[in-house]
XYZ file of C-alpha atoms in Angstrom:
456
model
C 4.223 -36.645 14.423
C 4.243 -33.015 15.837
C 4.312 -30.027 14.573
C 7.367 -28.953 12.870
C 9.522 -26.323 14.591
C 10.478 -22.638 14.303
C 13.558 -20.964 13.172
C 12.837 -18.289 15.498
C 11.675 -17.880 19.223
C 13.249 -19.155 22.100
C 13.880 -22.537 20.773
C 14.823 -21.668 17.424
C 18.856 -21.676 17.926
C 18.592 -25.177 18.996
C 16.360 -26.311 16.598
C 18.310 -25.178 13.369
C 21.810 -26.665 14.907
C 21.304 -30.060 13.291
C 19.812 -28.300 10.164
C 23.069 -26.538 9.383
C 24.624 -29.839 10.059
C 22.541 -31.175 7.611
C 22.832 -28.264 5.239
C 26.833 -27.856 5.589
C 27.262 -31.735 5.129
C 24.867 -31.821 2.157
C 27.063 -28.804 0.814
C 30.235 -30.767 0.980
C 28.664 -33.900 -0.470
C 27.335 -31.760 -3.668
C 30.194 -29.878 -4.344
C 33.078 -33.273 -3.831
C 30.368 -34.851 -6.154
C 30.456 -31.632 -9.378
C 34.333 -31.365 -8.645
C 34.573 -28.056 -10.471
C 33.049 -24.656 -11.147
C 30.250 -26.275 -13.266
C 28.699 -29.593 -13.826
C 29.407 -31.332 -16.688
C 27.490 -32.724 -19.198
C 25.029 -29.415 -20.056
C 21.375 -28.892 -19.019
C 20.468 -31.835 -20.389
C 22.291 -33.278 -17.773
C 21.610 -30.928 -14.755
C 17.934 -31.271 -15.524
C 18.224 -35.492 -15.334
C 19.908 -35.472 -11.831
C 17.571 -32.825 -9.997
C 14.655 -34.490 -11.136
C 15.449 -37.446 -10.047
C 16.561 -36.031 -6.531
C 13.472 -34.066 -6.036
C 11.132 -36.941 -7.082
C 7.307 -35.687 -6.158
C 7.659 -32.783 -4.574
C 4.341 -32.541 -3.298
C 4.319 -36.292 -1.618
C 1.245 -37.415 0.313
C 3.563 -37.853 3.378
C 6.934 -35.808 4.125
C 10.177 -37.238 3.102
C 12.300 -36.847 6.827
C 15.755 -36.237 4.302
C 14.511 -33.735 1.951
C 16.496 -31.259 3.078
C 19.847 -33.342 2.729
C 18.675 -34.688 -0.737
C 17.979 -31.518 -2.050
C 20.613 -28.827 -1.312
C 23.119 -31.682 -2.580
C 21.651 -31.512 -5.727
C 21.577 -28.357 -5.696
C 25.540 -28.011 -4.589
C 26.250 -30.669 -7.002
C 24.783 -28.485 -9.745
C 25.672 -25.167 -9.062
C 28.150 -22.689 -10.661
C 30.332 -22.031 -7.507
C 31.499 -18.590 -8.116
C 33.494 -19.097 -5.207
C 35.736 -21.723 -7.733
C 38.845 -20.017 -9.397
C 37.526 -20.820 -12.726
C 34.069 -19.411 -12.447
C 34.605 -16.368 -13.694
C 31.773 -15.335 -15.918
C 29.931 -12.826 -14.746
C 29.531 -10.310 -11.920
C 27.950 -13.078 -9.604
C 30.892 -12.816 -6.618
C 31.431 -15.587 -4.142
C 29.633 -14.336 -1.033
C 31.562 -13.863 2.384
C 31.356 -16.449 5.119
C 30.140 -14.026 7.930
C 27.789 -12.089 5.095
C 26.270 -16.046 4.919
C 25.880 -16.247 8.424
C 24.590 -12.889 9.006
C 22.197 -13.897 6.459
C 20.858 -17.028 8.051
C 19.898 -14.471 11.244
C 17.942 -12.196 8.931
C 16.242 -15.135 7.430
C 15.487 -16.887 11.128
C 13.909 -13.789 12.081
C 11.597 -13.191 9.167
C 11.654 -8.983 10.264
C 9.215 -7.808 7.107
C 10.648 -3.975 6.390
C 7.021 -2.693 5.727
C 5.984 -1.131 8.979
C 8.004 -0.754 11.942
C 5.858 -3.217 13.958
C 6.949 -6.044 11.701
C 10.859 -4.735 11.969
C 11.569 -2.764 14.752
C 15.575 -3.037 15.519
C 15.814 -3.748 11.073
C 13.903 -0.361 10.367
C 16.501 1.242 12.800
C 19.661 -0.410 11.133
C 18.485 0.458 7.509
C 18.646 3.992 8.630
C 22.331 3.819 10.021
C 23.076 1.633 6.932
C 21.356 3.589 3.839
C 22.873 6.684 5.530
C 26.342 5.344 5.699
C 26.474 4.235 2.095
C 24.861 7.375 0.799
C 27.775 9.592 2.354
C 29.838 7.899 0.362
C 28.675 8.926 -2.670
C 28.155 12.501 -1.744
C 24.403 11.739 -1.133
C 22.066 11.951 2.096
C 20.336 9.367 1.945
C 19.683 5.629 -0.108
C 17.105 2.804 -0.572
C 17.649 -0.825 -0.360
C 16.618 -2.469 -3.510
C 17.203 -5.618 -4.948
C 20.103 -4.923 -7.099
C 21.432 -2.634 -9.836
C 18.181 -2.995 -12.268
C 15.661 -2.307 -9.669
C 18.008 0.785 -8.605
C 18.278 1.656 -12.193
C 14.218 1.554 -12.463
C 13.392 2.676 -9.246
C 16.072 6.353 -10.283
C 14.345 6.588 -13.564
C 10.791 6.410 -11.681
C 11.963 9.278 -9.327
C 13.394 11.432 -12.324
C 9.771 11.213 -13.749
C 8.330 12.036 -11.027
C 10.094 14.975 -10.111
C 10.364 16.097 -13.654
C 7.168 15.125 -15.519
C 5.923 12.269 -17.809
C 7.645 14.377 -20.847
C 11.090 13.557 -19.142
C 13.655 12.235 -21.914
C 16.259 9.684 -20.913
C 19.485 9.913 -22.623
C 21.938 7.047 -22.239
C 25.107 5.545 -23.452
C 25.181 3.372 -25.919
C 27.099 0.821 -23.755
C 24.300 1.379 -20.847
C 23.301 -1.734 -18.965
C 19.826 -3.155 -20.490
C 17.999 -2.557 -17.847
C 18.396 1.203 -18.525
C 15.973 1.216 -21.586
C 13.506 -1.393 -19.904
C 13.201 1.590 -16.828
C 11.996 4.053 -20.239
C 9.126 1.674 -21.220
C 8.402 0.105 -17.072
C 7.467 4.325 -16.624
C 6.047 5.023 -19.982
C 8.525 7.437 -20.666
C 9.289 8.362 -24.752
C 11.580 6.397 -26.361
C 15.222 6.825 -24.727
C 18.106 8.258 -26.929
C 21.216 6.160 -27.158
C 24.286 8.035 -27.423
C 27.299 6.846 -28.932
C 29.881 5.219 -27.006
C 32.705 4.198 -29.691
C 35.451 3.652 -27.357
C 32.957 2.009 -25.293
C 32.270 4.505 -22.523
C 29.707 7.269 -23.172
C 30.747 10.630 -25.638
C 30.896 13.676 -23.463
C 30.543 15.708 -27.329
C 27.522 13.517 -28.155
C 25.816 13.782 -25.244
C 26.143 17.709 -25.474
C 24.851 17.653 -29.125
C 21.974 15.032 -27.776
C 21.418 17.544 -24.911
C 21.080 20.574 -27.445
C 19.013 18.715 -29.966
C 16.176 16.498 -27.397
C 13.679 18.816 -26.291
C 13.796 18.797 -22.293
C 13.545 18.193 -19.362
C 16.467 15.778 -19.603
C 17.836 12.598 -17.609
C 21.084 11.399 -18.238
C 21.937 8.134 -17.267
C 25.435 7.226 -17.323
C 27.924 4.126 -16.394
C 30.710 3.346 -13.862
C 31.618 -0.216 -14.726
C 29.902 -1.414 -18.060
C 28.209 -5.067 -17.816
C 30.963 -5.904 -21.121
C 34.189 -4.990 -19.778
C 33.905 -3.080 -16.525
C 34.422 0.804 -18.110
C 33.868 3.782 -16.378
C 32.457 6.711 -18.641
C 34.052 9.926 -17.972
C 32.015 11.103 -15.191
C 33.546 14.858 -14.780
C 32.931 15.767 -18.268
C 29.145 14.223 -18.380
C 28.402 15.767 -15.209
C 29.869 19.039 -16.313
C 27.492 18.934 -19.657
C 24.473 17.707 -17.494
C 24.773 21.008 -15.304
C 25.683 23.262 -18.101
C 22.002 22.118 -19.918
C 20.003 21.621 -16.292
C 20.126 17.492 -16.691
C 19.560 15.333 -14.346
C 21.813 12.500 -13.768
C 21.876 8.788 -12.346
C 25.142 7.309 -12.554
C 25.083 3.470 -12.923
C 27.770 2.252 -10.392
C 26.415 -1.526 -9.657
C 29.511 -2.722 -10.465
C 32.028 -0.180 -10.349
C 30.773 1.482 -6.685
C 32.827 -1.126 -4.674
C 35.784 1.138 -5.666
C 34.490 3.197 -3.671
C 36.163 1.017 -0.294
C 39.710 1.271 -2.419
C 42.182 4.124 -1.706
C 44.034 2.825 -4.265
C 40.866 2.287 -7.002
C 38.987 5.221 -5.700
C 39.889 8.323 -7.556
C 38.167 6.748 -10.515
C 34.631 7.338 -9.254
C 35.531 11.183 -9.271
C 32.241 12.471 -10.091
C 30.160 10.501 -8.789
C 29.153 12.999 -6.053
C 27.882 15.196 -8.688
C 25.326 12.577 -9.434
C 21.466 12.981 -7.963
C 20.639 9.439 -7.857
C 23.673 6.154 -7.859
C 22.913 2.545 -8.061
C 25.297 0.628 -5.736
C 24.924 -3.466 -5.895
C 27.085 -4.909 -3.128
C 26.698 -8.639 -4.557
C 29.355 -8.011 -6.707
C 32.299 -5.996 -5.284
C 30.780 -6.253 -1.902
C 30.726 -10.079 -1.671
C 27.409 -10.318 -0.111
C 24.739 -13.025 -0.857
C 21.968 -11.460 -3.444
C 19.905 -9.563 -3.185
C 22.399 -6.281 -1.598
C 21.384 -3.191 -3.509
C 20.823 0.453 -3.094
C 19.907 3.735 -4.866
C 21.621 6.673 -3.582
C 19.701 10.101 -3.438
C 21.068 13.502 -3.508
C 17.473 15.096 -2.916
C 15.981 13.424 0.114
C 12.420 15.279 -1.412
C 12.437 13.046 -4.612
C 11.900 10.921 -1.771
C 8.387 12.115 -1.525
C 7.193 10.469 -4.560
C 7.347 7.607 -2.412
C 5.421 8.174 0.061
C 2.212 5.856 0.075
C -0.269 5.692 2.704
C -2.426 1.669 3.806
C -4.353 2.568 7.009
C -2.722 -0.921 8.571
C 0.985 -0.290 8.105
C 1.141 3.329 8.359
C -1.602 4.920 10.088
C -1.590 8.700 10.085
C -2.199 8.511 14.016
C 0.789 5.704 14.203
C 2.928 7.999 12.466
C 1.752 11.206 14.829
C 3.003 9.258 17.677
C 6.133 8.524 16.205
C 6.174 5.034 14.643
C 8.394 4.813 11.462
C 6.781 5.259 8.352
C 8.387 2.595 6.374
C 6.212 2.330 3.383
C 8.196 5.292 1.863
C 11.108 3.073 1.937
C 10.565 1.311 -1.417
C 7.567 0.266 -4.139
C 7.601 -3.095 -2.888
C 5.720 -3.885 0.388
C 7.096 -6.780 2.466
C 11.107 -6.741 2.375
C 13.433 -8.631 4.062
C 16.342 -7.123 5.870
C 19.252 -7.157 3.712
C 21.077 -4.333 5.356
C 22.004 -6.914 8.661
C 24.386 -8.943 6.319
C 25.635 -5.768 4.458
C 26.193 -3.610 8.063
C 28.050 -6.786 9.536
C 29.949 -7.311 6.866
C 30.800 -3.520 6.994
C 31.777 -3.439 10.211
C 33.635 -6.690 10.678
C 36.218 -5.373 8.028
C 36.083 -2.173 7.829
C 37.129 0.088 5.051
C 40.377 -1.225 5.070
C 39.514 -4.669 4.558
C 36.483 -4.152 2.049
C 39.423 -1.889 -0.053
C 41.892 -4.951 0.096
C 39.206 -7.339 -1.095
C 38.900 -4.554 -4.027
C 42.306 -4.065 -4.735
C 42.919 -7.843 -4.916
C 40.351 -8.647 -7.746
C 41.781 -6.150 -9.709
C 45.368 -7.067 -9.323
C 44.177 -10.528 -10.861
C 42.407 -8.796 -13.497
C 46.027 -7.355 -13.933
C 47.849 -10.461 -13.823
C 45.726 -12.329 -15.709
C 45.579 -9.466 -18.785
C 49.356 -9.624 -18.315
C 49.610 -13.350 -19.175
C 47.231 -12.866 -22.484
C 49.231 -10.140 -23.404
C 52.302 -12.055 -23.682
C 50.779 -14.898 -24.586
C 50.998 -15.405 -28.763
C 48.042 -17.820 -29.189
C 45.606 -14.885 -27.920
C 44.458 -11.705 -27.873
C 43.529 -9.032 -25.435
C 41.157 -6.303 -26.094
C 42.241 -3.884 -23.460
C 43.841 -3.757 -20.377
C 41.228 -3.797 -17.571
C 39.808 -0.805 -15.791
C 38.424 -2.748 -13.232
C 38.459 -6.480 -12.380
C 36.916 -7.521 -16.074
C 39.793 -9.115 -18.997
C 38.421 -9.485 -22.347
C 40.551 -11.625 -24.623
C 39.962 -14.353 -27.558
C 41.990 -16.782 -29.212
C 44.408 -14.563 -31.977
C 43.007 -15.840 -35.883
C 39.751 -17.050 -34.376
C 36.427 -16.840 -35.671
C 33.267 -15.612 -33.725
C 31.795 -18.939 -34.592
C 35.091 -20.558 -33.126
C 34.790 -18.543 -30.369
C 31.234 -19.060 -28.886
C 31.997 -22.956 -29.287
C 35.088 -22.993 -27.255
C 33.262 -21.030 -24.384
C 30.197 -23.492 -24.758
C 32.811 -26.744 -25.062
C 33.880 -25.325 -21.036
C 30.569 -24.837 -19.914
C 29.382 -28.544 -21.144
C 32.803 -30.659 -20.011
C 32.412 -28.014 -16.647
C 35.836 -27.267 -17.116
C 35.652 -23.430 -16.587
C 33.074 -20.825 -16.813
C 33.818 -17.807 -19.172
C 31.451 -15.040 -20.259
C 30.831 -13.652 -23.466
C 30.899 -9.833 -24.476
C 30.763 -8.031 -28.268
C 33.319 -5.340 -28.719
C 34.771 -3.861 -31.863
C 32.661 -5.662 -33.705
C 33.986 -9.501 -32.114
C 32.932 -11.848 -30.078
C 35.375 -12.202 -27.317
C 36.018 -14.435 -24.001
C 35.180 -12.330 -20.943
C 37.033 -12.824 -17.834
C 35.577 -11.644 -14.702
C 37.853 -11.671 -11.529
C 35.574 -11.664 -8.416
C 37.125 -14.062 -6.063
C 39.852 -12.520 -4.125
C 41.220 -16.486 -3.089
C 42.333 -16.839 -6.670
C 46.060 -17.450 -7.167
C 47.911 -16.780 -10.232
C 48.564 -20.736 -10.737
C 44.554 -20.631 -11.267
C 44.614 -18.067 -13.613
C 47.360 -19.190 -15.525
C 45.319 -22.867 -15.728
C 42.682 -20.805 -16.769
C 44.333 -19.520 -19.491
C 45.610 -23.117 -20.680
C 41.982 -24.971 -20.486
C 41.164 -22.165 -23.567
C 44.176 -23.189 -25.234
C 43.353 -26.835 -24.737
C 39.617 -26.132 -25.734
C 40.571 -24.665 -28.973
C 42.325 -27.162 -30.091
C 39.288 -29.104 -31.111
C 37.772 -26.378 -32.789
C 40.920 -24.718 -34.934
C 40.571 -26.189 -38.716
C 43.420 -27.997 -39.863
């Protein structure tokens, strides 16, 4: 037997051609075989059928159909956010040519940790990050994996410009990854400031402002994790300049609206902000991981800046090699920015906005039919593409068990979110191919779910 062979190189294209046969067959196999958004049946269940499919996984001699075996039981066990009725959380379905554009990055392995490693990459991050950060009102952004490394990485920057005495003021309805970034940086305990309509206080934050000894950060939300709300960014950037504040605005879900010229004018604000978190696997509809942190200060930057004599060597640098180390805490990265940049440019602004204003017209339609509907109730109508709703009369207990009887029969997948004090069923609209026949059947496997939990 030879040697196995490379993704990359000059043989690599026709090497991985009967792979992705492999792959796209085994996808179609898995996903006939789980028939829905979820398999049913529970973990329980899941955990039975992938152990038996991956057998020893360390075999004294290879298994030739490993790769077939495998990502169908995989496929056959996902949740396939790209289904109608997987709509739990803000886990989109990924775009076919984001996929594909993805498969290059991973074929050519480019590391983004010195320039040697990633030498056309390193270029297209800068055209990328520079792109994205305009349109926030920023000069420049960092690839990270997602909104909670953004969120830590902003906080780690505020400290360092500001001092280890910095105090980090949040709304109460702040994603949790907000209060981890306090205690990752050993920064005093964060403040919490009310939200009671569920978006942060502009009045509370001012009396928080007055009252917390300085220097200040102010962290607040555009698109809550619960139900998608946008705090009222004017008015909490207007109180964060009137007391000298720093502020990171929280946009991993709610920065896609940014694409929308219909959905757009609700960011207003958000150029007032000296660091945003964008996270593009959600209204981007890229494969994870596809996140920035926007900068308004390119010399925060410099806290950055980190020197290891064999990636960045001072006479490298001199000579003009990219410094890339400065790019990001972690050291070897792979080059996200090819699937977002194609994706970019392959639809545009126009089509990226469509893709937005789609999701959100189902959130629409789909608050629209609970509305009207008498066996339920909806909390609010949505602000961006999230519907939270529960069955009128219900208990919490009732509730929770409903959601858990769809996740176990893999029926539908529905999140969970506490507001007002209740438990309710959280909707969240991602997939632009939905029709309104699929949200309307959505709708009526809760109804048919409840029915074996309503006493009688």
């Amino acid at each position: 037997m030879g040697l196995p062979p490379l993704a990359s190189g000059p043989h690599g294209p026709d090497t991985l051609r009967p792979l992705l046969d492999t792959v796209l067959d085994a996808l179609r196999t898995g996903t006939a075989a789980r028939g829905g958004p979820l398999p049913a049946g529970g973990p329980d269940a899941v955990t039975a059928k992938v152990t038996k499919a991956a057998g020893e996984l360390l075999p004294d001699h290879g298994d030739p159909d490993a790769l077939h075996t495998l990502v169908t039981a995989l496929a056959e066990g996902a949740a396939d956010p790209a289904h109608p009725l997987c709509a739990a959380h803000l886990h989109g379905p990924p775009l076919a040519v984001a996929t594909a554009a993805d498969l290059a990055a991973s074929a050519l392995n480019p590391s983004l940790d010195s320039w040697d490693q990633a030498p056309a990459a390193s270029a297209l991050e800068a055209l990328l990050t520079h792109t994205l950060a305009r349109e926030t009102g920023a000069t420049d952004a960092l690839v990270t994996t997602g909104g909670t490394e953004s969120n830590h990485l902003a906080v780690l920057l505020a400290r360092e410009t500001h001092g280890a005495g910095l105090r980090l003021l949040h709304g109460a309805n702040a994603h949790h990854s907000v209060p981890r970034a306090a205690w990752l940086t050993g920064l005093p305990e964060p403040v919490a400031v009310p939200a009671p309509a569920g978006t942060l206080d502009p009045a509370a934050l001012d009396e928080a402002l007055t009252q917390v000894p300085g220097p200040h950060l102010v962290i607040a939300t555009a698109g809550t994790t619960d139900a998608g709300l946008i705090d009222p960014l004017p008015e909490i950037a207007d109180r964060c300049a009137a007391h000298g504040a720093r502020l990171h605005i929280d946009a991993a879900y709610g920065g896609g609206l940014l694409f929308s010229d219909r959905h757009r004018h609700r960011l207003a604000g958000l150029e007032a902000a000296d660091t945003v978190a964008l996270d593009l696997h959600k209204l981007g509809w890229q494969p994870i991981a596809a996140g920035l942190l926007t900068v308004s200060d390119p010399d925060d930057l410099t806290a950055l800046h980190h020197h290891a004599d064999y990636l960045n060597a001072d006479d490298d640098t001199d000579a003009g090699l990219p410094d890339l180390l400065g790019r990001s805490p972690r050291t070897s990265r792979r080059p996200d920015i090819l699937k977002i940049a194609v994706t970019l440019k392959t639809l545009g602004r126009a089509g990226l906005g469509a893709l937005v204003d789609e999701v959100c017209a189902h959130a629409e339609r789909f608050a629209a039919l609970v509305d009207t509907h008498p066996a339920f109730e909806l909390h609010a109508p949505p602000t961006i593409s999230t519907v939270l709703f529960r069955p009128a009369h219900a208990t919490d207990t009732t509730v929770a068990a409903v959601r858990r009887t769809l996740l176990a029969t893999g029926t539908a997948v529905l999140g969970r979110a506490r507001a007002d004090d209740r438990l309710w069923l959280k909707a969240t609209l991602l997939n632009p191919h939905t029709r309104p026949g699929d949200l309307a059947a959505l709708l009526t496997h809760v109804e048919n779910s409840l029915e074996g939990h309503t006493p009688r």
